[in-house]
PDB file of N, CA and C in Angstrom:
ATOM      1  N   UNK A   1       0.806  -1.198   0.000  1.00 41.00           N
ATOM      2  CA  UNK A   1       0.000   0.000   0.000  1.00 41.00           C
ATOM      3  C   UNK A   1       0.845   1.256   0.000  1.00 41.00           C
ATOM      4  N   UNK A   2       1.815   1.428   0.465  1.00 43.00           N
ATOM      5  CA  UNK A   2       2.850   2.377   0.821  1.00 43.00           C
ATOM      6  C   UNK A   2       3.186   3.040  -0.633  1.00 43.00           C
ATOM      7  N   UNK A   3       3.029   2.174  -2.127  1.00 50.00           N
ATOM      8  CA  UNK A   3       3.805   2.588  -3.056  1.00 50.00           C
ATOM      9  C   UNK A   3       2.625   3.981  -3.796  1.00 50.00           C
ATOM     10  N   UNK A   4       1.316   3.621  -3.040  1.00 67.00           N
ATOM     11  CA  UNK A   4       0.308   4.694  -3.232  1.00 67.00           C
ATOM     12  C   UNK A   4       0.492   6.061  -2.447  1.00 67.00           C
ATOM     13  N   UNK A   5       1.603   6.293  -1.653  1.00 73.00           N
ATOM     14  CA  UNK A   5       1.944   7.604  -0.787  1.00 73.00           C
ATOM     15  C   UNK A   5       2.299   8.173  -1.978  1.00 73.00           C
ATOM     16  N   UNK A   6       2.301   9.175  -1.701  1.00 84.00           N
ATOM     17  CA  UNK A   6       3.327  10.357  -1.932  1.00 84.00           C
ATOM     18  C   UNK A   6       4.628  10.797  -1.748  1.00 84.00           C
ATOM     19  N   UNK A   7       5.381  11.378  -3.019  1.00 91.00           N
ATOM     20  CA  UNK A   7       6.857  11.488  -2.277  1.00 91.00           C
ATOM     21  C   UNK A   7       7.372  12.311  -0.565  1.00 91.00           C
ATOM     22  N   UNK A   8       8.149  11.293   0.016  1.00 95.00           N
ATOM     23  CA  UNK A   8       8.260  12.375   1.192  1.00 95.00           C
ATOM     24  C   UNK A   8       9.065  13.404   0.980  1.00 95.00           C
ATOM     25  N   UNK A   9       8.956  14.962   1.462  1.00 95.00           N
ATOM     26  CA  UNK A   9       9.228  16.139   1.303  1.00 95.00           C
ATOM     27  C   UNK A   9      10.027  16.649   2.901  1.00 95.00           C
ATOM     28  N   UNK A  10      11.264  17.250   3.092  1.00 96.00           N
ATOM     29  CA  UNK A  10      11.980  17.833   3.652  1.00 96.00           C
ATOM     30  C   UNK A  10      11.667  19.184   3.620  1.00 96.00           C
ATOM     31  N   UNK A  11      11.178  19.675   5.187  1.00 95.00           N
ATOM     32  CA  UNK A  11      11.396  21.279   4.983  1.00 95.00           C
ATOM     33  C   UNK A  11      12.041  21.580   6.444  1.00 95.00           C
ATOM     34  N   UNK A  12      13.033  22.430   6.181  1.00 93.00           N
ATOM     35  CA  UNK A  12      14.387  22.329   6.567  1.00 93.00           C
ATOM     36  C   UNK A  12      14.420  23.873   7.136  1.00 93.00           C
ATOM     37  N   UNK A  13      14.121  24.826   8.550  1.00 92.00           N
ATOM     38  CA  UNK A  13      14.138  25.981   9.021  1.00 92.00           C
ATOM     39  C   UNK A  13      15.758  26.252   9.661  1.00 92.00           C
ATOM     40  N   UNK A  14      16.372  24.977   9.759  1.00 87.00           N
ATOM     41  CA  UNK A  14      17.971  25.227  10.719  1.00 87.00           C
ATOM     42  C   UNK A  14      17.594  25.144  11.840  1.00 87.00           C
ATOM     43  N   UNK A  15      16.996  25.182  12.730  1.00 93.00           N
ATOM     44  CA  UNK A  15      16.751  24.751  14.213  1.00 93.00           C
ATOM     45  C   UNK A  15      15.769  23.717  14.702  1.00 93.00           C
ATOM     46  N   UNK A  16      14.919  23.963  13.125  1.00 97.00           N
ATOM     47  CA  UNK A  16      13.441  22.717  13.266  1.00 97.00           C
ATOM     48  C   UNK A  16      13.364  21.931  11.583  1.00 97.00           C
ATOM     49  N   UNK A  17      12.620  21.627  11.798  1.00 97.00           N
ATOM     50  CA  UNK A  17      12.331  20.642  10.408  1.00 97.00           C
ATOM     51  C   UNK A  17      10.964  19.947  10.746  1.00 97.00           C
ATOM     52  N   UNK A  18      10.713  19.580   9.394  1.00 97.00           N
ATOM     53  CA  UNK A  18       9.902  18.290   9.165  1.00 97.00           C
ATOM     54  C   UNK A  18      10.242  17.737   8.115  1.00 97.00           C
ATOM     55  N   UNK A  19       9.631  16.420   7.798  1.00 97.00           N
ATOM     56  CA  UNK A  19       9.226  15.687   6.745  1.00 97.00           C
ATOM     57  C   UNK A  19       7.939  15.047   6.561  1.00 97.00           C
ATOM     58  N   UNK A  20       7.240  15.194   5.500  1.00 97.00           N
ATOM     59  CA  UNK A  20       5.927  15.474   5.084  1.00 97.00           C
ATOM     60  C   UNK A  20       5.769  14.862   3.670  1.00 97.00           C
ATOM     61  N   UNK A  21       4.387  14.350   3.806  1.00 94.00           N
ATOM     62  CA  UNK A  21       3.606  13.687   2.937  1.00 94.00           C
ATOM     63  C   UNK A  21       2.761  14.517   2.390  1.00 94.00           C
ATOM     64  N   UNK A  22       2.322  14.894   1.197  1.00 93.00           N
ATOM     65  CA  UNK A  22       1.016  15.942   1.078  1.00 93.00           C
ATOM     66  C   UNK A  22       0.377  15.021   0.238  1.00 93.00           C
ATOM     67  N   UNK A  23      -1.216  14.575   0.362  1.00 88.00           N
ATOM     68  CA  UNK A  23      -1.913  14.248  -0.729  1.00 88.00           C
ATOM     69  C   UNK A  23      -2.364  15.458  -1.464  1.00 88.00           C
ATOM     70  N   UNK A  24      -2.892  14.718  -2.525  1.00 86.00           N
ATOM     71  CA  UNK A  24      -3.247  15.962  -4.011  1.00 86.00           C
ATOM     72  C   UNK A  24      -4.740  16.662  -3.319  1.00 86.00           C
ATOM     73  N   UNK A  25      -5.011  16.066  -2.100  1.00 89.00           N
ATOM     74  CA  UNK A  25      -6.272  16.991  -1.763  1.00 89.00           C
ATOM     75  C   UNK A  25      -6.125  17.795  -0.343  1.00 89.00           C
ATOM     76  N   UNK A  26      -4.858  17.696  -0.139  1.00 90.00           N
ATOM     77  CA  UNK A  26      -4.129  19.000   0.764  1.00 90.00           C
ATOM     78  C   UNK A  26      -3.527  18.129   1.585  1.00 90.00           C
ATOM     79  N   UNK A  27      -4.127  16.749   2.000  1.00 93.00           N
ATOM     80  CA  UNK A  27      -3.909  16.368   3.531  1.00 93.00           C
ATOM     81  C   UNK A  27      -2.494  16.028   3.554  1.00 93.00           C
ATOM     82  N   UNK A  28      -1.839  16.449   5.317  1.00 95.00           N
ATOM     83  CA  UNK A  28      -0.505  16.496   5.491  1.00 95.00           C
ATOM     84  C   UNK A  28      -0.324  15.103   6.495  1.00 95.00           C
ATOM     85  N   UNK A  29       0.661  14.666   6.127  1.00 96.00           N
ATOM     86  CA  UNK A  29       1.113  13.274   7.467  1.00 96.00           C
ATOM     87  C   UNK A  29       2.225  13.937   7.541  1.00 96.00           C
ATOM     88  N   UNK A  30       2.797  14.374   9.099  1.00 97.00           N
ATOM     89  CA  UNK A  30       4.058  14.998   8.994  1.00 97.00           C
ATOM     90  C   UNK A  30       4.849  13.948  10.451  1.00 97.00           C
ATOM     91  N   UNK A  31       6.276  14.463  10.222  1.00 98.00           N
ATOM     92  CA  UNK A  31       6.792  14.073  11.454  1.00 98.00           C
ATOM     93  C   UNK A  31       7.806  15.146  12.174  1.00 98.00           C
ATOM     94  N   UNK A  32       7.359  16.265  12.710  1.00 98.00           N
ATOM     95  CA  UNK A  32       8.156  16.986  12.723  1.00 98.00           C
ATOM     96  C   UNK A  32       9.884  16.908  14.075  1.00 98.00           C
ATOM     97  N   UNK A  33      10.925  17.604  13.634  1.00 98.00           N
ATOM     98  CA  UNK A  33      12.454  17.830  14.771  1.00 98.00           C
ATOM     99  C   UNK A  33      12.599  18.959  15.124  1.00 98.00           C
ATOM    100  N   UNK A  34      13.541  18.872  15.895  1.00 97.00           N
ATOM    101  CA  UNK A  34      14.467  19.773  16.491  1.00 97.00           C
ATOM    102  C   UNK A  34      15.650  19.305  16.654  1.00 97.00           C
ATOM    103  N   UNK A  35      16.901  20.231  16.106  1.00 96.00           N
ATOM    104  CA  UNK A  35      18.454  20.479  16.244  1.00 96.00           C
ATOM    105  C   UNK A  35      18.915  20.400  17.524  1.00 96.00           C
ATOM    106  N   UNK A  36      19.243  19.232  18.162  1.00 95.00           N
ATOM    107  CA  UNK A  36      20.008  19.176  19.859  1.00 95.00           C
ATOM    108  C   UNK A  36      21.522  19.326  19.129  1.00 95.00           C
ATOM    109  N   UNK A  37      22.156  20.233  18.702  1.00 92.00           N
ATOM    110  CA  UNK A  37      23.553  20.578  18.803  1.00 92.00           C
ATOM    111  C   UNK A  37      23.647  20.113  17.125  1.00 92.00           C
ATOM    112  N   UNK A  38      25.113  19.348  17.257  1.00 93.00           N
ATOM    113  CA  UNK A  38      25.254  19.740  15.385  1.00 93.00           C
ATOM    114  C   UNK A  38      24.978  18.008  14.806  1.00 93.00           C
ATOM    115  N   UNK A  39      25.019  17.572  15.920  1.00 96.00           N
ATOM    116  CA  UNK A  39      25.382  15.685  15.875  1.00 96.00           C
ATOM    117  C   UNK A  39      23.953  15.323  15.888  1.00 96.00           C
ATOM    118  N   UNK A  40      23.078  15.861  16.138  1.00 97.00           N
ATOM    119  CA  UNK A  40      21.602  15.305  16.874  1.00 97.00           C
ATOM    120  C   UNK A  40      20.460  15.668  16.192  1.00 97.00           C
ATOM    121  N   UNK A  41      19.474  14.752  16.080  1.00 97.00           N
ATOM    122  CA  UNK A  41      17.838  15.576  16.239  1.00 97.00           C
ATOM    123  C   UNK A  41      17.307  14.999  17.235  1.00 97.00           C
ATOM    124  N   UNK A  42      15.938  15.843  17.717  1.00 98.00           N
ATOM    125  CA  UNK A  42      14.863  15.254  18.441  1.00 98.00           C
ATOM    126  C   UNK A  42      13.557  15.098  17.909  1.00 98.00           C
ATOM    127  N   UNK A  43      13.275  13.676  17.543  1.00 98.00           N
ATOM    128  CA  UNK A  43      12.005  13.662  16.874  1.00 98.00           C
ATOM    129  C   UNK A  43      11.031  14.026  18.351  1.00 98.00           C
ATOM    130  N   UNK A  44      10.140  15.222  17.830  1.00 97.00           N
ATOM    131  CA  UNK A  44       9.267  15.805  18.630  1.00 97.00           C
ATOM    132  C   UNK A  44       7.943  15.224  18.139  1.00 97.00           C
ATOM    133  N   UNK A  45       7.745  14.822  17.725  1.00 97.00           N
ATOM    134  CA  UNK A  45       5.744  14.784  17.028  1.00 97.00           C
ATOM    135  C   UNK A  45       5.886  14.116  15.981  1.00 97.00           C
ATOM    136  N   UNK A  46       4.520  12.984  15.894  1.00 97.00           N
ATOM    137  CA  UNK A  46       4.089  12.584  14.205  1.00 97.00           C
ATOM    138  C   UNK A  46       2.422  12.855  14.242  1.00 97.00           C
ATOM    139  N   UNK A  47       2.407  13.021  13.088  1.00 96.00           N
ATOM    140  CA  UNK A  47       0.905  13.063  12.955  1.00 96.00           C
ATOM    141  C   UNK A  47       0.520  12.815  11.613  1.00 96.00           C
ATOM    142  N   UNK A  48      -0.694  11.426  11.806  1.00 95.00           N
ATOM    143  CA  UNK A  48      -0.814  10.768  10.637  1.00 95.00           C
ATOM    144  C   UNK A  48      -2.332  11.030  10.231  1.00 95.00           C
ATOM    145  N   UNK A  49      -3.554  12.091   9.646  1.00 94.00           N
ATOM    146  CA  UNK A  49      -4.725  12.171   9.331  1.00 94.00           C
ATOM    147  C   UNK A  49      -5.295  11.009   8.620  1.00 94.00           C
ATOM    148  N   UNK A  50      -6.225  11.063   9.327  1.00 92.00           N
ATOM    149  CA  UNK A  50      -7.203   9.861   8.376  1.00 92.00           C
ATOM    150  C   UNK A  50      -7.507   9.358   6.978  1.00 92.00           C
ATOM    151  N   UNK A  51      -6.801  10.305   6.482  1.00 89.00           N
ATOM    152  CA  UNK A  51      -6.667  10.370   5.028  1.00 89.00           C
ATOM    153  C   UNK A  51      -5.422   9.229   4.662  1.00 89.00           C
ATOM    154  N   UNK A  52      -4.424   8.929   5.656  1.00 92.00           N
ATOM    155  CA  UNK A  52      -3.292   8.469   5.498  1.00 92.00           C
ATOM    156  C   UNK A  52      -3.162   6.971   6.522  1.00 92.00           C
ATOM    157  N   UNK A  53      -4.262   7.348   7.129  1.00 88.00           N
ATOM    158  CA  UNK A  53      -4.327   5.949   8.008  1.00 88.00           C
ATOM    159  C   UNK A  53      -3.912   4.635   7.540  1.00 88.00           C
ATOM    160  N   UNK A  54      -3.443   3.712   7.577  1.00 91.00           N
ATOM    161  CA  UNK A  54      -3.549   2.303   7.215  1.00 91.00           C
ATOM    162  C   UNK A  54      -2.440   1.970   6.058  1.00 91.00           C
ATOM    163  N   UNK A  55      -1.617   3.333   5.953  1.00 91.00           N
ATOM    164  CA  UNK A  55      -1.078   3.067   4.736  1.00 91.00           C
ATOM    165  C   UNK A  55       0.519   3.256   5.284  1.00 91.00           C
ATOM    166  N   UNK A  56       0.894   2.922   6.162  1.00 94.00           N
ATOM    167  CA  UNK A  56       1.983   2.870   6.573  1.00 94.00           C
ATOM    168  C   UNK A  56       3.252   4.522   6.676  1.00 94.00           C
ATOM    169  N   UNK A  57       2.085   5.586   6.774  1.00 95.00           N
ATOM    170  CA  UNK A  57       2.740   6.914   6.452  1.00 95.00           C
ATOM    171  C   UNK A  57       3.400   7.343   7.293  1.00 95.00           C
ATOM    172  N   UNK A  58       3.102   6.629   8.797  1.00 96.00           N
ATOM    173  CA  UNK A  58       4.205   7.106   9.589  1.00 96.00           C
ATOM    174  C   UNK A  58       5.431   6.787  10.055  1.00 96.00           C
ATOM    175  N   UNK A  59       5.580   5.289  10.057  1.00 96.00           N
ATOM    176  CA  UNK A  59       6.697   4.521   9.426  1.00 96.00           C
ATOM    177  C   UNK A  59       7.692   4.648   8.516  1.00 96.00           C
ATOM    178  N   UNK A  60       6.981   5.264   7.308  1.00 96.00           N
ATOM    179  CA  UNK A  60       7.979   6.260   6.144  1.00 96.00           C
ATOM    180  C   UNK A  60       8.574   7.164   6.721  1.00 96.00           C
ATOM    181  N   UNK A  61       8.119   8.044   7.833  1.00 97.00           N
ATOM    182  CA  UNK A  61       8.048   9.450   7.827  1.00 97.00           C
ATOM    183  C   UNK A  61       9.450   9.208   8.620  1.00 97.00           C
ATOM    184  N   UNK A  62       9.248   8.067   9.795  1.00 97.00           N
ATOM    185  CA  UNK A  62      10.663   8.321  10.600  1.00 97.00           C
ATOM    186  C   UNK A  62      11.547   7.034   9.739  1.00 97.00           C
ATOM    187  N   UNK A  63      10.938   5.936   9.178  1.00 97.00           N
ATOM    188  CA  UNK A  63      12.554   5.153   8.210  1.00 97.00           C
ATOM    189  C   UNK A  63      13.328   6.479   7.631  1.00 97.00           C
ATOM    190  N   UNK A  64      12.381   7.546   6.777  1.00 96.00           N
ATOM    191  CA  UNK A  64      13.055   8.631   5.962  1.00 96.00           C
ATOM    192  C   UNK A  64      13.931   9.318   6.826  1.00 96.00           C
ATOM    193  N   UNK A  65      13.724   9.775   8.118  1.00 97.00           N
ATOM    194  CA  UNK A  65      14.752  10.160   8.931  1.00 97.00           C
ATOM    195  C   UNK A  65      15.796   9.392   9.349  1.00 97.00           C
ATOM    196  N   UNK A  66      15.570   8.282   9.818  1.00 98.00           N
ATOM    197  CA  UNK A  66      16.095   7.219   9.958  1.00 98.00           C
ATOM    198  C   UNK A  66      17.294   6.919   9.103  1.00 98.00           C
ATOM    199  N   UNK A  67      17.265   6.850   8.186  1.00 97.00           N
ATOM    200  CA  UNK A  67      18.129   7.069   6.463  1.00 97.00           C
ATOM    201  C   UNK A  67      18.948   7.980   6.515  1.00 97.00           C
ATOM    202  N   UNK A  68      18.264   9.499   6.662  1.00 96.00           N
ATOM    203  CA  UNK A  68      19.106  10.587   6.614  1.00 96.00           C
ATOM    204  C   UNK A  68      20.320  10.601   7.212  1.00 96.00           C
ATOM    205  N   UNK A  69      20.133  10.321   8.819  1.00 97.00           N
ATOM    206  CA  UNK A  69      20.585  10.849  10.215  1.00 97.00           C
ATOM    207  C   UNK A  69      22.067   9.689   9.755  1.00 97.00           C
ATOM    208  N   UNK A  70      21.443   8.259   9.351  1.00 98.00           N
ATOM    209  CA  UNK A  70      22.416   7.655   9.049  1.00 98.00           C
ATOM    210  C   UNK A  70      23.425   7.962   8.648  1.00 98.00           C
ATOM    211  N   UNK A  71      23.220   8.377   7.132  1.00 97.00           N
ATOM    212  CA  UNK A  71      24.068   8.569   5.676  1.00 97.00           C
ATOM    213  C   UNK A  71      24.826   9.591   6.420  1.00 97.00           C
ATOM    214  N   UNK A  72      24.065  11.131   7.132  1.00 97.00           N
ATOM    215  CA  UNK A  72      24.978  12.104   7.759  1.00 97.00           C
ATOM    216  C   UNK A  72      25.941  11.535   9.143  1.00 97.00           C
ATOM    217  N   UNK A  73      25.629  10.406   9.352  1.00 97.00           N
ATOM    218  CA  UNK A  73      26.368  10.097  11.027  1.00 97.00           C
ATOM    219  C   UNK A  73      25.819  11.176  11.955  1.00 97.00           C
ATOM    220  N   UNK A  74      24.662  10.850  12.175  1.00 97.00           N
ATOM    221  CA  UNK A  74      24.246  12.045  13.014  1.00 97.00           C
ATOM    222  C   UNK A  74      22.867  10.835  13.842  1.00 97.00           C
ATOM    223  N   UNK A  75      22.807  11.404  14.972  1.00 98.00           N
ATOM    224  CA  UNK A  75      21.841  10.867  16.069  1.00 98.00           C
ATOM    225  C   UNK A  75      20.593  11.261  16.103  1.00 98.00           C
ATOM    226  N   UNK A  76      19.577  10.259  16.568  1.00 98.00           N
ATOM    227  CA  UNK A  76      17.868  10.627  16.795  1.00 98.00           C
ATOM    228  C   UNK A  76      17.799  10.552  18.343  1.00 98.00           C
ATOM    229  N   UNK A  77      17.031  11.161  18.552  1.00 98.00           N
ATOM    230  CA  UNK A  77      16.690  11.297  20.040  1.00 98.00           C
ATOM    231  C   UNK A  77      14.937  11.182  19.726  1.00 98.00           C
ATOM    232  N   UNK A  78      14.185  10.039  19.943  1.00 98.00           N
ATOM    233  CA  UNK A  78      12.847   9.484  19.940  1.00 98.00           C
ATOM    234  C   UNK A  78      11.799  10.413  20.723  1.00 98.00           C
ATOM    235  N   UNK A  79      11.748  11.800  20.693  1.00 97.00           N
ATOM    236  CA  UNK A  79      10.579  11.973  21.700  1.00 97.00           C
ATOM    237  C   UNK A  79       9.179  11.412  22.118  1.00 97.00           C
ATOM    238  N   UNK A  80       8.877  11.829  20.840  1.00 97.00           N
ATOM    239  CA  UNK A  80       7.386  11.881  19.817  1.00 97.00           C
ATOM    240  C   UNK A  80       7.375   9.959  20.207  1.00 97.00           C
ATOM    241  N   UNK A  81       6.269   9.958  20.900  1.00 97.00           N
ATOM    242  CA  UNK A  81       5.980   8.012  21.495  1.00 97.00           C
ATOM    243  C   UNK A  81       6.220   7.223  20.512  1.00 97.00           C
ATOM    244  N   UNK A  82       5.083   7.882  18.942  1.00 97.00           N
ATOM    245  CA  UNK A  82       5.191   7.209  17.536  1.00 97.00           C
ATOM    246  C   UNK A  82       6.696   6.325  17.614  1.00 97.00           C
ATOM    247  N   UNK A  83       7.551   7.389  16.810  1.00 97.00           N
ATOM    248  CA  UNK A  83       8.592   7.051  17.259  1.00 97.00           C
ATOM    249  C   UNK A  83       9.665   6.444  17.633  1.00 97.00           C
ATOM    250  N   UNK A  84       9.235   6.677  18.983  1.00 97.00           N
ATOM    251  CA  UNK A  84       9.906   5.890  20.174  1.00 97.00           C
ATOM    252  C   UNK A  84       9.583   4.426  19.958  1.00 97.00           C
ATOM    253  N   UNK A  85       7.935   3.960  19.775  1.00 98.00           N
ATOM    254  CA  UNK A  85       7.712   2.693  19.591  1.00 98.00           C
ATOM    255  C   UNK A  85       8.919   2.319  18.107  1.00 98.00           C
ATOM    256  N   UNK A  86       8.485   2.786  17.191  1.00 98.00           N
ATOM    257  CA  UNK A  86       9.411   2.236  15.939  1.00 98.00           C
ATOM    258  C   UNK A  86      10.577   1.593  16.183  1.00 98.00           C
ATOM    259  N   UNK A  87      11.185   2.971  16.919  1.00 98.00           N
ATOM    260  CA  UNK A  87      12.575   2.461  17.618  1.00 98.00           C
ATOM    261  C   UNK A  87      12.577   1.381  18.200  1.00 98.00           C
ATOM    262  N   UNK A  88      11.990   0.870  19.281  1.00 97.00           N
ATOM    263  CA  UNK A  88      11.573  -0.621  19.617  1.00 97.00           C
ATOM    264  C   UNK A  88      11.474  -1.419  18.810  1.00 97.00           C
ATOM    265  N   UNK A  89      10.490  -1.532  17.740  1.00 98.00           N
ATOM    266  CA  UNK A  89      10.550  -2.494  16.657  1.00 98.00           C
ATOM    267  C   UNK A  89      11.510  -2.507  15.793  1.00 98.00           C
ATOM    268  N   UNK A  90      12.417  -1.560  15.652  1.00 98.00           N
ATOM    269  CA  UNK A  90      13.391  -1.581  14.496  1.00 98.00           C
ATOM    270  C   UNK A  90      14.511  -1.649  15.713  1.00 98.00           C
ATOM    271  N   UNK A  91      15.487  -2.620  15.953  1.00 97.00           N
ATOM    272  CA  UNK A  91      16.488  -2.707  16.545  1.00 97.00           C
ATOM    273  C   UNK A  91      17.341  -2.409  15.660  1.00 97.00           C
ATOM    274  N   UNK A  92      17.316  -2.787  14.616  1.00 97.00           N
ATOM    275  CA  UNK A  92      18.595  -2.393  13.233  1.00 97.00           C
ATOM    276  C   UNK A  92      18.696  -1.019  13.199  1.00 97.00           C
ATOM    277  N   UNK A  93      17.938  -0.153  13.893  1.00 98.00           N
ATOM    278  CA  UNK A  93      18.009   1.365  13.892  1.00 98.00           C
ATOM    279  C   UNK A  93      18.920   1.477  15.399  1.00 98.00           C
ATOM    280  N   UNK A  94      19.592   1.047  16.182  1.00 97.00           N
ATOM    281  CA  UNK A  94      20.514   1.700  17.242  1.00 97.00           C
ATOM    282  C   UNK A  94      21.003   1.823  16.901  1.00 97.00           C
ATOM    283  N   UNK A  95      21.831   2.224  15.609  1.00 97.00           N
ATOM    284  CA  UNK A  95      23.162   3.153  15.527  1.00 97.00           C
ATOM    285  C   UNK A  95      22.881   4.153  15.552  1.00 97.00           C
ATOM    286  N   UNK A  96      21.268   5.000  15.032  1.00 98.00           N
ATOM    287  CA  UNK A  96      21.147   6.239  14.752  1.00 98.00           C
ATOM    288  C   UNK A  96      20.547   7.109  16.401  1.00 98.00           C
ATOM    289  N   UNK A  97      19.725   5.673  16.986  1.00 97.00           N
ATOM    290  CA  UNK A  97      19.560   5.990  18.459  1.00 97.00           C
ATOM    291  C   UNK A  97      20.790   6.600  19.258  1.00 97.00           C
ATOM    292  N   UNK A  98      20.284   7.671  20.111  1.00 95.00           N
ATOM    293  CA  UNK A  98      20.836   8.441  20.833  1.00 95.00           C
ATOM    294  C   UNK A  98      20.683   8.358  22.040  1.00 95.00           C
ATOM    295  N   UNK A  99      21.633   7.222  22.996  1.00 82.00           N
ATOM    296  CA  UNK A  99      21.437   6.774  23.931  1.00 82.00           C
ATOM    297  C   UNK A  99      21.996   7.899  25.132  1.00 82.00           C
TER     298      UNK A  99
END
């Protein structure tokens, strides 16, 4: 079902961010951060609308971070519960965990 999303989108302020899903009829699934120093983010929040339910959009939202933080050698700090659970299920993600 996932290959029916939308591309995920980076918007990038320097102290905050998100990454975001938009369907063609506005609706947003986002996961938004925050910059803990130059090494770090803190995933703060996901939020997945009903429009996006069932389709695995929030899972994308932090693998896509997940990816990033990697490739840069840079750390997640799980606030946002979403998240945090993933992190649990994805053990192959503690390198990017920020213990």
């Amino acid at each position: 079902m996932t290959d029916t999303l939308p591309e995920i989108r980076l918007e990038d302020s320097g102290s905050k961010g998100r990454y975001v899903l938009r369907s063609a009829a506005g609706d947003e699934a986002e996961m938004t951060f925050s910059r803990a120093g130059e090494h770090t983010i803190i995933i703060d929040h996901t939020e997945v609308p009903d429009a996006f339910r069932g389709q695995g959009a929030g899972l994308r939202l932090v693998t896509r971070a997940v990816e990033e933080m990697r490739a840069a050698g840079k750390k997640i700090i799980p606030l946002c519960p979403f998240a945090a659970a993933q992190f649990r299920k994805h053990p192959e993600w503690a390198d990017v965990l920020k213990s």
